[in-house]
Short mmCIF file of the C-alpha atoms (twelve columns), coordinates in Angstrom:
data_MODEL
# 
_entry.id   MODEL 
# 
loop_
_atom_site.group_PDB 
_atom_site.id 
_atom_site.type_symbol 
_atom_site.label_atom_id 
_atom_site.label_alt_id 
_atom_site.label_comp_id 
_atom_site.label_asym_id 
_atom_site.label_seq_id 
_atom_site.Cartn_x 
_atom_site.Cartn_y 
_atom_site.Cartn_z 
_atom_site.pdbx_PDB_model_num 
ATOM 1  C CA . MET A 1  -0.007  -0.146 0.047   1 
ATOM 2  C CA . TYR A 2  1.007   3.548  -0.271  1 
ATOM 3  C CA . GLY A 3  0.147   6.646  1.765   1 
ATOM 4  C CA . LEU A 4  0.413   10.394 2.495   1 
ATOM 5  C CA . ILE A 5  -0.608  12.845 5.222   1 
ATOM 6  C CA . GLY A 6  -0.446  16.096 4.557   1 
ATOM 7  C CA . ARG A 7  -1.332  19.754 5.915   1 
ATOM 8  C CA . MET A 8  -2.667  22.339 3.703   1 
ATOM 9  C CA . LEU A 9  -3.011  25.853 4.322   1 
ATOM 10 C CA . ALA A 10 -6.558  27.830 2.759   1 
ATOM 11 C CA . LYS A 11 -6.196  31.389 2.548   1 
ATOM 12 C CA . PRO A 12 -7.992  32.895 5.782   1 
ATOM 13 C CA . GLY A 13 -11.129 32.454 5.650   1 
ATOM 14 C CA . GLU A 14 -11.444 29.865 2.865   1 
ATOM 15 C CA . ARG A 15 -11.286 26.615 4.487   1 
ATOM 16 C CA . GLU A 16 -15.035 25.424 4.441   1 
ATOM 17 C CA . ALA A 17 -15.013 26.392 0.497   1 
ATOM 18 C CA . LEU A 18 -11.685 24.170 0.058   1 
ATOM 19 C CA . ILE A 19 -12.521 21.451 2.240   1 
ATOM 20 C CA . GLY A 20 -15.867 21.270 0.301   1 
ATOM 21 C CA . HIS A 21 -14.088 21.463 -3.395  1 
ATOM 22 C CA . ILE A 22 -11.273 18.448 -1.759  1 
ATOM 23 C CA . LEU A 23 -14.368 16.119 -0.772  1 
ATOM 24 C CA . GLY A 24 -16.668 16.368 -3.998  1 
ATOM 25 C CA . SER A 25 -13.500 15.207 -5.711  1 
ATOM 26 C CA . SER A 26 -12.951 12.492 -3.595  1 
ATOM 27 C CA . ALA A 27 -15.738 9.941  -4.589  1 
ATOM 28 C CA . ALA A 28 -14.198 7.560  -7.337  1 
ATOM 29 C CA . MET A 29 -11.254 6.954  -7.088  1 
ATOM 30 C CA . PRO A 30 -9.710  3.782  -8.333  1 
ATOM 31 C CA . GLY A 31 -7.582  2.160  -6.411  1 
ATOM 32 C CA . CYS A 32 -8.509  4.994  -3.302  1 
ATOM 33 C CA . LEU A 33 -8.934  2.596  0.063   1 
ATOM 34 C CA . SER A 34 -9.252  5.758  2.583   1 
ATOM 35 C CA . TYR A 35 -9.540  9.381  2.184   1 
ATOM 36 C CA . VAL A 36 -9.973  11.374 5.373   1 
ATOM 37 C CA . VAL A 37 -9.947  14.777 5.693   1 
ATOM 38 C CA . ALA A 38 -9.802  16.874 8.896   1 
ATOM 39 C CA . ARG A 39 -9.944  20.094 9.655   1 
ATOM 40 C CA . ASP A 40 -7.104  21.050 12.248  1 
ATOM 41 C CA . PRO A 41 -8.635  22.397 15.664  1 
ATOM 42 C CA . ALA A 42 -5.399  24.116 16.556  1 
ATOM 43 C CA . ASN A 43 -5.552  26.648 12.937  1 
ATOM 44 C CA . PRO A 44 -8.190  27.872 11.754  1 
ATOM 45 C CA . ASP A 45 -6.787  28.062 8.382   1 
ATOM 46 C CA . ALA A 46 -5.372  24.532 8.585   1 
ATOM 47 C CA . ILE A 47 -6.918  20.890 6.805   1 
ATOM 48 C CA . TRP A 48 -5.029  17.304 6.828   1 
ATOM 49 C CA . VAL A 49 -6.060  15.001 4.139   1 
ATOM 50 C CA . THR A 50 -4.293  10.798 5.000   1 
ATOM 51 C CA . GLU A 51 -4.777  8.942  1.669   1 
ATOM 52 C CA . VAL A 52 -4.148  5.284  1.374   1 
ATOM 53 C CA . TRP A 53 -3.925  3.550  -2.018  1 
ATOM 54 C CA . ASP A 54 -3.573  0.525  -3.508  1 
ATOM 55 C CA . ARG A 55 -0.603  1.188  -5.263  1 
ATOM 56 C CA . GLU A 56 1.658   4.812  -5.897  1 
ATOM 57 C CA . GLU A 57 0.800   4.526  -9.123  1 
ATOM 58 C CA . SER A 58 -3.120  4.442  -8.079  1 
ATOM 59 C CA . HIS A 59 -2.937  7.975  -6.723  1 
ATOM 60 C CA . ALA A 60 -0.406  9.563  -9.568  1 
ATOM 61 C CA . ALA A 61 -3.230  8.547  -12.134 1 
ATOM 62 C CA . SER A 62 -6.397  10.049 -9.838  1 
ATOM 63 C CA . LEU A 63 -4.681  12.999 -10.047 1 
ATOM 64 C CA . GLN A 64 -5.429  12.535 -13.915 1 
ATOM 65 C CA . LEU A 65 -9.090  12.450 -13.464 1 
ATOM 66 C CA . PRO A 66 -11.675 14.729 -14.695 1 
ATOM 67 C CA . ALA A 67 -13.033 15.257 -11.587 1 
ATOM 68 C CA . VAL A 68 -9.999  15.872 -9.864  1 
ATOM 69 C CA . GLN A 69 -8.617  18.013 -12.019 1 
ATOM 70 C CA . ALA A 70 -11.927 20.220 -11.807 1 
ATOM 71 C CA . ALA A 71 -11.297 20.431 -8.030  1 
ATOM 72 C CA . ILE A 72 -7.859  21.306 -8.433  1 
ATOM 73 C CA . ALA A 73 -8.784  23.757 -10.674 1 
ATOM 74 C CA . LYS A 74 -11.637 25.107 -7.978  1 
ATOM 75 C CA . ALA A 75 -9.437  24.768 -4.915  1 
ATOM 76 C CA . ARG A 76 -6.172  26.318 -5.996  1 
ATOM 77 C CA . PRO A 77 -7.030  29.819 -5.848  1 
ATOM 78 C CA . LEU A 78 -7.885  28.877 -2.309  1 
ATOM 79 C CA . ILE A 79 -4.848  27.658 -0.921  1 
ATOM 80 C CA . ALA A 80 -2.236  29.499 0.759   1 
ATOM 81 C CA . GLY A 81 0.309   26.597 0.933   1 
ATOM 82 C CA . PHE A 82 1.430   23.300 1.921   1 
ATOM 83 C CA . ASP A 83 3.302   23.101 5.359   1 
ATOM 84 C CA . ASN A 84 3.377   19.301 5.679   1 
ATOM 85 C CA . HIS A 85 3.611   16.678 3.576   1 
ATOM 86 C CA . THR A 86 4.629   12.901 4.345   1 
ATOM 87 C CA . VAL A 87 5.182   9.951  2.407   1 
ATOM 88 C CA . THR A 88 4.050   6.164  4.297   1 
ATOM 89 C CA . GLU A 89 3.673   2.135  3.895   1 
ATOM 90 C CA . PRO A 90 0.367   1.762  5.485   1 
ATOM 91 C CA . VAL A 91 0.354   -2.096 6.654   1 
ATOM 92 C CA . GLY A 92 -3.293  -2.348 7.995   1 
ATOM 93 C CA . GLY A 93 -5.960  -0.910 10.133  1 
ATOM 94 C CA . HIS A 94 -9.086  0.140  10.548  1 
ATOM 95 C CA . GLY A 95 -11.047 -0.422 7.586   1 
ATOM 96 C CA . LEU A 96 -7.479  -1.519 5.558   1 
ATOM 97 C CA . ALA A 97 -6.729  -5.587 4.762   1 
ATOM 98 C CA . ARG A 98 -3.384  -6.344 6.202   1 
ATOM 99 C CA . GLY A 99 -0.642  -5.602 3.513   1 
# 
């Protein structure tokens, strides 16, 4: 499995709109086993995105999906930056098959 954990910063006051765009594109992504978007309670402009994919290639392919491309275009003006990005190798957990 292939995992990503990242913290994204929205422009001030745009966090909820950014979350909406991200969640709107996350429904049908082949190979995606888990996709969680969470508010950062310590920062009113930050969100965390935690992803688990069957393999790295599935993640790369998802970035070419029309729905994902449209969401990126809508979200880009709302993003102030990225301050944390970590690649992981998930081995299992609640909702995931053992690797």
